[in-house]
Every structure is written in structure tokens, then in C-alpha cells.
Amino acid sequence: MRTPVRRLFLPFFAITSATLLLTACGSGSGGADASGGAAASDEVPTADVVSAEKKDDAVAGLLPAGTRSLTVAVSVGGTPPGTTYLSDGRTLTGQDVDVTRAVANVLGVRLKVEQASFEAILPALDSGKYDVGASNFGVTDERRRTIDFVTYINDGQGFATREDSRLAEITDLKQLCGLNVATGAGTTFEATLEARRHVCTDAGEKAYEVQTYAESGAVWSSLQQGRSDVVMSTINGLRYAVAHQPGLKFLNEFHRLDVGFAFKKGTRLAPAFRAAVNKLIADGTYDRILKKWGTSGSALTTSRISPPELRD
């Protein structure tokens, strides 16, 4: 299902109603993708930890000459700490939203936000349709062949299930044999599961079934209603969902990944974005954003451009 496109200019100092979104991870082998969870509620953090951030002329000077605005592609459908709507049903919020706004403030640029389906963003970067993708993209070696990244947090893959499940820590996908595994469509979780289904048949066991959903709410409904046995999603998203939905338990982390802004290969924007993220780390804004969303344990000490995929 393709999400309708919305276009909106956002001042670099504010987020307005009818705003944007940012979570999920696209296709590729392994990655931190769309975070799943319950619908937005009044429990979503609303503290403004970004607006005070001002333009840094030295950092902004790293941008290509004449850069005044950037087209940012985002995908909605996640829950905190990923992108979700506030209670007005229009204003988008989330960890990626805050980081993107703060970077735009440091660079002194306006954001032209375009909403797109998650799986469409990375291919569209190469065509020049978007300048940057901001949807919790995990940095994988496969993706690095065609995409440049600027990292801003560490997340990864994990599992959650119902409290009454006999499932414990999942360290090998063979433990999923014969089960129904729910995950987001077009994500690296889907790619990982599909690429490894043979581990069950190789062992003479029934393969697990991969159930994909375009909406994160549908992922969790499938688990709660017994249509699936386990959910694979982002570590941070799973922890939040378990904390805010009754009857669920977080199983374990499976594979850690750096997460970053995504760009067309060879972009000239990467040095400026890296410097902006490092400025946020240095001045404390980064720490305040992560504390707001409960993800301080996933903090990076420095931003990097397209680092190698993390290996466990």
C-alpha cells in the first residue's frame, strides 16, 4: 500500500500542524527499521528540546553553496520513539523528527517534507527526487553500496512476544521454525527473515512464515490476536511498545546497527550533516532528545559517514 504524498515547507525553527513523520527501515540485509507499537496517545512526550538550537555559521558553511532548503523524505506509521502523531492527529513527533529539526536549525535551512512509503525512499534518493531520507534507516553494508549515511543513533533488531508465550531469548533464527513472525513491510527485518528462512528447512524443520504489514498497528494487532507468534522490529521501538501495551514482553536484542540520515551516493551534504549532529552531541541537545524518548542507551559518541555495518 502506498502512502499518499504530502508536501510541506517547514521553517527550520518550528514544527507545525499537518507535519511529518520519520521511522522505519527499508529493504536490505539487516537493519533498524520502522518502529512498531500502539497508537499515539497523551503519553507521547511533548517537551520542546529543539527550538532553542540556533544556526552555527561554521557548520552551515559546509553545505554546498546556495543551499537554503532541503527536500526530506519521511515515512509515517511508527510509534514512539519513532515517528507518530500527537493527539491532534496532524502534528508529527518522535526521535527522528527532533533530530532532523535540530540538524536543520544548526544548518539554518528550511525542510520541504514529503511523505512517502518507506520502501520508496531509498530508490528515490538516487533519482534526485529527495535530498535526504530521515526514517530510522539502519546502516548495512548492502545499503552502503548505493546510499551514503550520516549516523545519529544506534538501534537494531530485536524480538517481542506475548507474556504467555514460551519463547525466551532468540539467538538463532532456527528458534523461529514453524512460527508466524510479524514485521514491517519493506524493512530490513523482512529482508533478514526472508534471506534466512532456509535455516529451518536445512535443519529438516518447517520454515517460519513471515507476515508483513504496512502499518505498525497491524503488526501488534496480529500478535495480540494470536495470528502471529512473535514480532521482529527495532530494539528501541519494541521496548517502548512493551512498556506501553499490556500483555507483551521484550525478548532480546538480536543485531545492533547504527542508524543514519540517508543520501544519494556521493552526496556533498554528508559533511555538513555529520558536523551538525556532532554539534548537537557537544552542546547537549542530542542528550536531551534521547532522554526525552528514553533511548539514551543507544547514544553515539560521534557521528560518522557511512561506517561499516556493525557485526555482533
mmCIF file of C-alpha atoms in Angstrom:
data_model
loop_
_atom_site.group_PDB
_atom_site.id
_atom_site.type_symbol
_atom_site.label_atom_id
_atom_site.label_comp_id
_atom_site.label_asym_id
_atom_site.label_seq_id
_atom_site.Cartn_x
_atom_site.Cartn_y
_atom_site.Cartn_z
ATOM 1 C CA MET A 1 0.000 0.000 0.000
ATOM 2 C CA ARG A 2 1.434 3.374 -0.960
ATOM 3 C CA THR A 3 1.029 6.297 1.386
ATOM 4 C CA PRO A 4 -0.299 9.465 -0.270
ATOM 5 C CA VAL A 5 2.370 12.107 -0.754
ATOM 6 C CA ARG A 6 2.218 15.292 1.261
ATOM 7 C CA ARG A 7 4.398 18.302 0.579
ATOM 8 C CA LEU A 8 5.114 20.883 3.199
ATOM 9 C CA PHE A 9 7.684 23.584 3.845
ATOM 10 C CA LEU A 10 8.787 23.724 7.455
ATOM 11 C CA PRO A 11 10.738 26.622 8.928
ATOM 12 C CA PHE A 12 13.944 25.327 10.456
ATOM 13 C CA PHE A 13 12.850 26.676 13.828
ATOM 14 C CA ALA A 14 9.455 25.043 14.147
ATOM 15 C CA ILE A 15 7.282 22.052 13.552
ATOM 16 C CA THR A 16 3.736 22.917 12.552
ATOM 17 C CA SER A 17 0.440 21.121 12.383
ATOM 18 C CA ALA A 18 -0.091 18.783 9.453
ATOM 19 C CA THR A 19 3.577 17.960 9.871
ATOM 20 C CA LEU A 20 5.682 14.964 9.115
ATOM 21 C CA LEU A 21 6.989 11.667 10.233
ATOM 22 C CA LEU A 22 10.142 9.640 10.459
ATOM 23 C CA THR A 23 10.784 5.951 11.363
ATOM 24 C CA ALA A 24 11.078 2.570 9.583
ATOM 25 C CA CYS A 25 13.926 0.939 7.702
ATOM 26 C CA GLY A 26 13.903 -0.218 4.139
ATOM 27 C CA SER A 27 14.948 -3.291 2.285
ATOM 28 C CA GLY A 28 18.409 -4.654 2.683
ATOM 29 C CA SER A 29 20.114 -7.195 4.827
ATOM 30 C CA GLY A 30 19.643 -6.405 8.463
ATOM 31 C CA GLY A 31 18.753 -3.033 9.813
ATOM 32 C CA ALA A 32 16.897 -0.885 12.224
ATOM 33 C CA ASP A 33 13.612 -0.133 10.573
ATOM 34 C CA ALA A 34 10.163 1.065 11.322
ATOM 35 C CA SER A 35 9.400 1.001 14.983
ATOM 36 C CA GLY A 36 6.072 -0.552 15.834
ATOM 37 C CA GLY A 37 3.689 -0.009 18.671
ATOM 38 C CA ALA A 38 0.360 1.255 19.832
ATOM 39 C CA ALA A 39 -1.379 4.325 18.525
ATOM 40 C CA ALA A 40 -0.256 7.753 19.640
ATOM 41 C CA SER A 41 -1.677 8.943 22.931
ATOM 42 C CA ASP A 42 -1.330 11.629 25.544
ATOM 43 C CA GLU A 43 1.591 9.605 26.927
ATOM 44 C CA VAL A 44 3.740 10.701 23.980
ATOM 45 C CA PRO A 45 6.455 13.092 25.249
ATOM 46 C CA THR A 46 5.797 16.684 24.206
ATOM 47 C CA ALA A 47 8.720 18.630 25.698
ATOM 48 C CA ASP A 48 10.343 21.016 23.220
ATOM 49 C CA VAL A 49 14.058 20.212 23.327
ATOM 50 C CA VAL A 50 14.918 21.552 19.880
ATOM 51 C CA SER A 51 13.676 25.100 19.263
ATOM 52 C CA ALA A 52 16.447 26.736 21.276
ATOM 53 C CA GLU A 53 19.081 25.330 18.897
ATOM 54 C CA LYS A 54 20.482 28.122 16.687
ATOM 55 C CA LYS A 55 22.315 28.261 13.396
ATOM 56 C CA ASP A 56 26.044 27.577 13.558
ATOM 57 C CA ASP A 57 27.685 29.537 10.759
ATOM 58 C CA ALA A 58 30.793 27.348 10.677
ATOM 59 C CA VAL A 59 28.756 24.173 10.317
ATOM 60 C CA ALA A 60 26.348 25.752 7.847
ATOM 61 C CA GLY A 61 29.353 26.802 5.780
ATOM 62 C CA LEU A 62 29.969 23.138 4.972
ATOM 63 C CA LEU A 63 26.787 22.995 2.916
ATOM 64 C CA PRO A 64 27.034 23.301 -0.867
ATOM 65 C CA ALA A 65 26.889 26.975 -1.837
ATOM 66 C CA GLY A 66 23.369 28.336 -2.131
ATOM 67 C CA THR A 67 21.658 25.640 -0.069
ATOM 68 C CA ARG A 68 18.629 27.238 1.571
ATOM 69 C CA SER A 69 16.180 24.345 1.755
ATOM 70 C CA LEU A 70 16.290 20.568 1.547
ATOM 71 C CA THR A 71 13.673 18.039 0.480
ATOM 72 C CA VAL A 72 13.363 15.429 3.190
ATOM 73 C CA ALA A 73 11.501 12.171 2.607
ATOM 74 C CA VAL A 74 9.831 10.659 5.635
ATOM 75 C CA SER A 75 7.609 7.664 6.292
ATOM 76 C CA VAL A 76 4.920 7.669 8.950
ATOM 77 C CA GLY A 77 3.280 4.781 10.728
ATOM 78 C CA GLY A 78 5.523 4.170 13.690
ATOM 79 C CA THR A 79 5.165 4.924 17.371
ATOM 80 C CA PRO A 80 7.478 6.464 19.935
ATOM 81 C CA PRO A 81 10.388 6.685 19.922
ATOM 82 C CA GLY A 82 9.793 6.578 16.171
ATOM 83 C CA THR A 83 7.533 8.984 14.368
ATOM 84 C CA THR A 84 3.934 9.264 15.435
ATOM 85 C CA TYR A 85 1.178 11.857 15.577
ATOM 86 C CA LEU A 86 0.331 13.933 18.586
ATOM 87 C CA SER A 87 -3.217 13.775 19.898
ATOM 88 C CA ASP A 88 -4.371 16.322 17.305
ATOM 89 C CA GLY A 89 -3.853 13.656 14.645
ATOM 90 C CA ARG A 90 -1.861 16.056 12.470
ATOM 91 C CA THR A 91 1.337 17.077 14.195
ATOM 92 C CA LEU A 92 4.164 14.590 13.877
ATOM 93 C CA THR A 93 6.620 13.920 16.636
ATOM 94 C CA GLY A 94 9.299 11.407 17.517
ATOM 95 C CA GLN A 95 13.010 10.967 18.000
ATOM 96 C CA ASP A 96 13.827 11.204 14.282
ATOM 97 C CA VAL A 97 11.644 14.294 13.975
ATOM 98 C CA ASP A 98 13.514 16.003 16.804
ATOM 99 C CA VAL A 99 16.951 15.093 15.471
ATOM 100 C CA THR A 100 16.053 16.268 11.963
ATOM 101 C CA ARG A 101 14.629 19.554 13.221
ATOM 102 C CA ALA A 102 17.690 20.161 15.379
ATOM 103 C CA VAL A 103 20.074 19.491 12.478
ATOM 104 C CA ALA A 104 18.060 21.862 10.278
ATOM 105 C CA ASN A 105 18.326 24.528 12.980
ATOM 106 C CA VAL A 106 22.114 24.157 13.142
ATOM 107 C CA LEU A 107 22.365 24.345 9.351
ATOM 108 C CA GLY A 108 19.890 27.199 9.040
ATOM 109 C CA VAL A 109 17.862 25.517 6.302
ATOM 110 C CA ARG A 110 14.172 25.000 5.691
ATOM 111 C CA LEU A 111 12.821 21.491 5.277
ATOM 112 C CA LYS A 112 10.492 20.641 2.435
ATOM 113 C CA VAL A 113 8.974 17.471 3.791
ATOM 114 C CA GLU A 114 7.493 14.854 1.512
ATOM 115 C CA GLN A 115 5.684 11.859 2.917
ATOM 116 C CA ALA A 116 6.399 8.613 1.094
ATOM 117 C CA SER A 117 6.063 4.901 1.644
ATOM 118 C CA PHE A 118 9.129 3.572 3.365
ATOM 119 C CA GLU A 119 10.249 1.226 0.644
ATOM 120 C CA ALA A 120 10.135 4.039 -1.952
ATOM 121 C CA ILE A 121 12.534 6.430 -0.217
ATOM 122 C CA LEU A 122 15.960 4.911 -0.817
ATOM 123 C CA PRO A 123 15.474 4.351 -4.576
ATOM 124 C CA ALA A 124 14.143 7.894 -4.937
ATOM 125 C CA LEU A 125 17.289 9.368 -3.395
ATOM 126 C CA ASP A 126 19.333 8.140 -6.328
ATOM 127 C CA SER A 127 16.937 9.748 -8.789
ATOM 128 C CA GLY A 128 17.295 13.100 -7.044
ATOM 129 C CA LYS A 129 13.652 13.286 -6.002
ATOM 130 C CA TYR A 130 14.696 13.781 -2.380
ATOM 131 C CA ASP A 131 17.831 15.255 -0.828
ATOM 132 C CA VAL A 132 17.712 13.165 2.327
ATOM 133 C CA GLY A 133 15.759 10.315 3.859
ATOM 134 C CA ALA A 134 15.016 10.510 7.571
ATOM 135 C CA SER A 135 13.226 7.344 8.604
ATOM 136 C CA ASN A 136 15.458 5.441 11.028
ATOM 137 C CA PHE A 137 17.484 3.801 8.268
ATOM 138 C CA GLY A 138 19.869 1.135 9.539
ATOM 139 C CA VAL A 139 23.378 1.272 8.092
ATOM 140 C CA THR A 140 24.143 -2.020 6.355
ATOM 141 C CA ASP A 141 26.948 -2.983 4.008
ATOM 142 C CA GLU A 142 24.388 -3.788 1.328
ATOM 143 C CA ARG A 143 22.856 -0.342 1.539
ATOM 144 C CA ARG A 144 26.223 1.390 1.605
ATOM 145 C CA ARG A 145 26.835 0.232 -1.967
ATOM 146 C CA THR A 146 24.232 2.708 -3.232
ATOM 147 C CA ILE A 147 23.499 5.037 -0.304
ATOM 148 C CA ASP A 148 25.563 7.394 1.867
ATOM 149 C CA PHE A 149 24.675 7.686 5.546
ATOM 150 C CA VAL A 150 25.320 10.115 8.372
ATOM 151 C CA THR A 151 24.810 8.315 11.676
ATOM 152 C CA TYR A 152 22.940 9.755 14.642
ATOM 153 C CA ILE A 153 21.939 6.824 16.880
ATOM 154 C CA ASN A 154 22.460 3.116 17.420
ATOM 155 C CA ASP A 155 19.449 0.807 17.280
ATOM 156 C CA GLY A 156 18.971 -2.577 15.682
ATOM 157 C CA GLN A 157 16.871 -5.714 15.507
ATOM 158 C CA GLY A 158 15.045 -7.425 18.317
ATOM 159 C CA PHE A 159 12.042 -9.578 19.203
ATOM 160 C CA ALA A 160 8.934 -9.288 21.352
ATOM 161 C CA THR A 161 6.014 -11.598 22.016
ATOM 162 C CA ARG A 162 3.028 -12.104 24.320
ATOM 163 C CA GLU A 163 3.615 -12.602 28.021
ATOM 164 C CA ASP A 164 2.064 -16.081 27.882
ATOM 165 C CA SER A 165 4.460 -17.228 25.159
ATOM 166 C CA ARG A 166 7.025 -19.941 25.907
ATOM 167 C CA LEU A 167 9.541 -18.117 23.720
ATOM 168 C CA ALA A 168 12.636 -16.930 25.524
ATOM 169 C CA GLU A 169 15.790 -15.303 24.184
ATOM 170 C CA ILE A 170 16.149 -15.751 20.411
ATOM 171 C CA THR A 171 19.794 -16.110 19.459
ATOM 172 C CA ASP A 172 19.302 -18.156 16.284
ATOM 173 C CA LEU A 173 16.515 -17.846 13.721
ATOM 174 C CA LYS A 174 16.127 -21.617 13.852
ATOM 175 C CA GLN A 175 14.277 -20.992 17.098
ATOM 176 C CA LEU A 176 11.502 -19.476 14.978
ATOM 177 C CA CYS A 177 10.937 -22.582 12.856
ATOM 178 C CA GLY A 178 7.231 -23.349 12.445
ATOM 179 C CA LEU A 179 6.164 -19.978 13.873
ATOM 180 C CA ASN A 180 4.482 -16.935 12.361
ATOM 181 C CA VAL A 181 6.736 -13.866 12.557
ATOM 182 C CA ALA A 182 5.206 -10.411 12.102
ATOM 183 C CA THR A 183 7.234 -7.447 10.884
ATOM 184 C CA GLY A 184 7.038 -4.278 8.796
ATOM 185 C CA ALA A 185 6.798 -4.454 5.028
ATOM 186 C CA GLY A 186 9.860 -3.300 3.106
ATOM 187 C CA THR A 187 12.083 -3.323 6.177
ATOM 188 C CA THR A 188 15.451 -4.882 6.822
ATOM 189 C CA PHE A 189 13.693 -7.176 9.281
ATOM 190 C CA GLU A 190 11.678 -8.619 6.419
ATOM 191 C CA ALA A 191 14.841 -8.952 4.333
ATOM 192 C CA THR A 192 16.723 -10.694 7.146
ATOM 193 C CA LEU A 193 13.894 -13.132 7.785
ATOM 194 C CA GLU A 194 13.362 -13.960 4.121
ATOM 195 C CA ALA A 195 17.072 -14.433 3.478
ATOM 196 C CA ARG A 196 17.411 -16.848 6.400
ATOM 197 C CA ARG A 197 14.253 -18.949 6.041
ATOM 198 C CA HIS A 198 16.368 -21.784 4.670
ATOM 199 C CA VAL A 199 17.923 -22.382 8.108
ATOM 200 C CA CYS A 200 14.762 -24.254 9.082
ATOM 201 C CA THR A 201 14.437 -26.438 6.006
ATOM 202 C CA ASP A 202 18.194 -27.048 6.083
ATOM 203 C CA ALA A 203 17.677 -28.466 9.567
ATOM 204 C CA GLY A 204 14.722 -30.577 8.435
ATOM 205 C CA GLU A 205 12.184 -28.373 10.181
ATOM 206 C CA LYS A 206 9.173 -26.416 8.969
ATOM 207 C CA ALA A 207 10.105 -22.895 7.851
ATOM 208 C CA TYR A 208 8.731 -19.952 9.766
ATOM 209 C CA GLU A 209 6.184 -17.756 7.998
ATOM 210 C CA VAL A 210 6.971 -14.075 7.510
ATOM 211 C CA GLN A 211 3.893 -11.891 7.917
ATOM 212 C CA THR A 212 4.429 -8.330 6.717
ATOM 213 C CA TYR A 213 2.273 -5.300 7.427
ATOM 214 C CA ALA A 214 2.388 -1.742 6.111
ATOM 215 C CA GLU A 215 1.025 -0.321 9.390
ATOM 216 C CA SER A 216 2.750 -0.890 12.704
ATOM 217 C CA GLY A 217 -0.585 -1.087 14.472
ATOM 218 C CA ALA A 218 -1.436 -4.103 12.338
ATOM 219 C CA VAL A 219 1.809 -5.788 13.388
ATOM 220 C CA TRP A 220 0.869 -5.563 17.038
ATOM 221 C CA SER A 221 -2.771 -6.499 16.448
ATOM 222 C CA SER A 222 -1.605 -9.683 14.733
ATOM 223 C CA LEU A 223 0.417 -10.567 17.832
ATOM 224 C CA GLN A 224 -2.246 -9.621 20.357
ATOM 225 C CA GLN A 225 -4.922 -11.548 18.445
ATOM 226 C CA GLY A 226 -2.779 -14.652 18.026
ATOM 227 C CA ARG A 227 -2.322 -14.511 14.249
ATOM 228 C CA SER A 228 1.421 -14.210 14.790
ATOM 229 C CA ASP A 229 3.695 -15.663 17.455
ATOM 230 C CA VAL A 230 6.461 -13.075 17.622
ATOM 231 C CA VAL A 231 7.324 -9.609 16.318
ATOM 232 C CA MET A 232 10.690 -8.574 14.898
ATOM 233 C CA SER A 233 11.309 -4.819 14.899
ATOM 234 C CA THR A 234 13.597 -2.090 16.210
ATOM 235 C CA ILE A 235 15.083 -2.545 19.662
ATOM 236 C CA ASN A 236 14.010 0.895 20.832
ATOM 237 C CA GLY A 237 10.544 0.572 19.304
ATOM 238 C CA LEU A 238 9.981 -2.837 20.860
ATOM 239 C CA ARG A 239 10.976 -1.662 24.320
ATOM 240 C CA TYR A 240 8.580 1.271 24.086
ATOM 241 C CA ALA A 241 5.723 -0.883 22.809
ATOM 242 C CA VAL A 242 6.172 -3.430 25.588
ATOM 243 C CA ALA A 243 6.224 -0.680 28.203
ATOM 244 C CA HIS A 244 3.004 0.841 26.892
ATOM 245 C CA GLN A 245 0.949 -2.187 25.810
ATOM 246 C CA PRO A 246 -0.339 -4.773 28.281
ATOM 247 C CA GLY A 247 0.365 -8.451 27.806
ATOM 248 C CA LEU A 248 3.654 -8.150 25.929
ATOM 249 C CA LYS A 249 7.271 -8.945 26.766
ATOM 250 C CA PHE A 250 10.553 -7.937 25.166
ATOM 251 C CA LEU A 251 12.666 -10.979 24.373
ATOM 252 C CA ASN A 252 16.110 -9.721 23.454
ATOM 253 C CA GLU A 253 18.319 -7.758 21.116
ATOM 254 C CA PHE A 254 19.321 -9.737 18.042
ATOM 255 C CA HIS A 255 21.589 -7.482 15.995
ATOM 256 C CA ARG A 256 22.736 -3.914 16.676
ATOM 257 C CA LEU A 257 23.046 -1.367 13.855
ATOM 258 C CA ASP A 258 23.946 2.267 13.502
ATOM 259 C CA VAL A 259 21.113 4.420 12.180
ATOM 260 C CA GLY A 260 21.552 7.451 9.980
ATOM 261 C CA PHE A 261 20.239 10.006 7.546
ATOM 262 C CA ALA A 262 20.249 8.548 4.036
ATOM 263 C CA PHE A 263 21.570 10.334 0.931
ATOM 264 C CA LYS A 264 22.332 9.693 -2.699
ATOM 265 C CA LYS A 265 25.761 8.095 -3.086
ATOM 266 C CA GLY A 266 28.467 10.737 -3.314
ATOM 267 C CA THR A 267 26.370 13.470 -1.714
ATOM 268 C CA ARG A 268 28.049 16.747 -0.802
ATOM 269 C CA LEU A 269 25.622 17.168 2.112
ATOM 270 C CA ALA A 270 27.157 14.482 4.335
ATOM 271 C CA PRO A 271 29.987 16.546 5.891
ATOM 272 C CA ALA A 272 27.556 19.273 6.944
ATOM 273 C CA PHE A 273 25.087 16.814 8.442
ATOM 274 C CA ARG A 274 27.857 14.996 10.312
ATOM 275 C CA ALA A 275 29.142 18.281 11.724
ATOM 276 C CA ALA A 276 25.613 19.283 12.712
ATOM 277 C CA VAL A 277 24.993 16.027 14.578
ATOM 278 C CA ASN A 278 28.343 16.368 16.354
ATOM 279 C CA LYS A 279 27.421 19.936 17.298
ATOM 280 C CA LEU A 280 24.219 18.620 18.895
ATOM 281 C CA ILE A 281 26.227 15.996 20.783
ATOM 282 C CA ALA A 282 28.684 18.616 22.025
ATOM 283 C CA ASP A 283 26.128 21.197 23.178
ATOM 284 C CA GLY A 284 23.836 18.746 24.977
ATOM 285 C CA THR A 285 20.806 18.945 22.672
ATOM 286 C CA TYR A 286 21.403 15.396 21.470
ATOM 287 C CA ASP A 287 21.399 14.107 25.047
ATOM 288 C CA ARG A 288 18.155 15.959 25.783
ATOM 289 C CA ILE A 289 16.467 14.470 22.707
ATOM 290 C CA LEU A 290 17.423 10.929 23.657
ATOM 291 C CA LYS A 291 16.380 11.418 27.281
ATOM 292 C CA LYS A 292 13.013 12.700 26.077
ATOM 293 C CA TRP A 293 12.430 9.490 24.105
ATOM 294 C CA GLY A 294 14.023 7.090 26.579
ATOM 295 C CA THR A 295 16.807 5.996 24.225
ATOM 296 C CA SER A 296 19.915 7.278 25.988
ATOM 297 C CA GLY A 297 21.318 3.753 25.965
ATOM 298 C CA SER A 298 21.528 3.961 22.177
ATOM 299 C CA ALA A 299 23.552 7.182 22.063
ATOM 300 C CA LEU A 300 26.542 7.621 19.770
ATOM 301 C CA THR A 301 29.638 9.479 20.911
ATOM 302 C CA THR A 302 30.294 10.825 17.425
ATOM 303 C CA SER A 303 28.570 10.890 14.045
ATOM 304 C CA ARG A 304 30.242 9.143 11.113
ATOM 305 C CA ILE A 305 29.728 8.986 7.378
ATOM 306 C CA SER A 306 28.803 5.513 6.099
ATOM 307 C CA PRO A 307 30.663 3.399 8.692
ATOM 308 C CA PRO A 308 30.860 -0.375 8.106
ATOM 309 C CA GLU A 309 27.896 -2.416 9.310
ATOM 310 C CA LEU A 310 28.180 -3.444 12.918
ATOM 311 C CA ARG A 311 28.939 -7.122 13.414
ATOM 312 C CA ASP A 312 27.963 -8.988 16.555
#
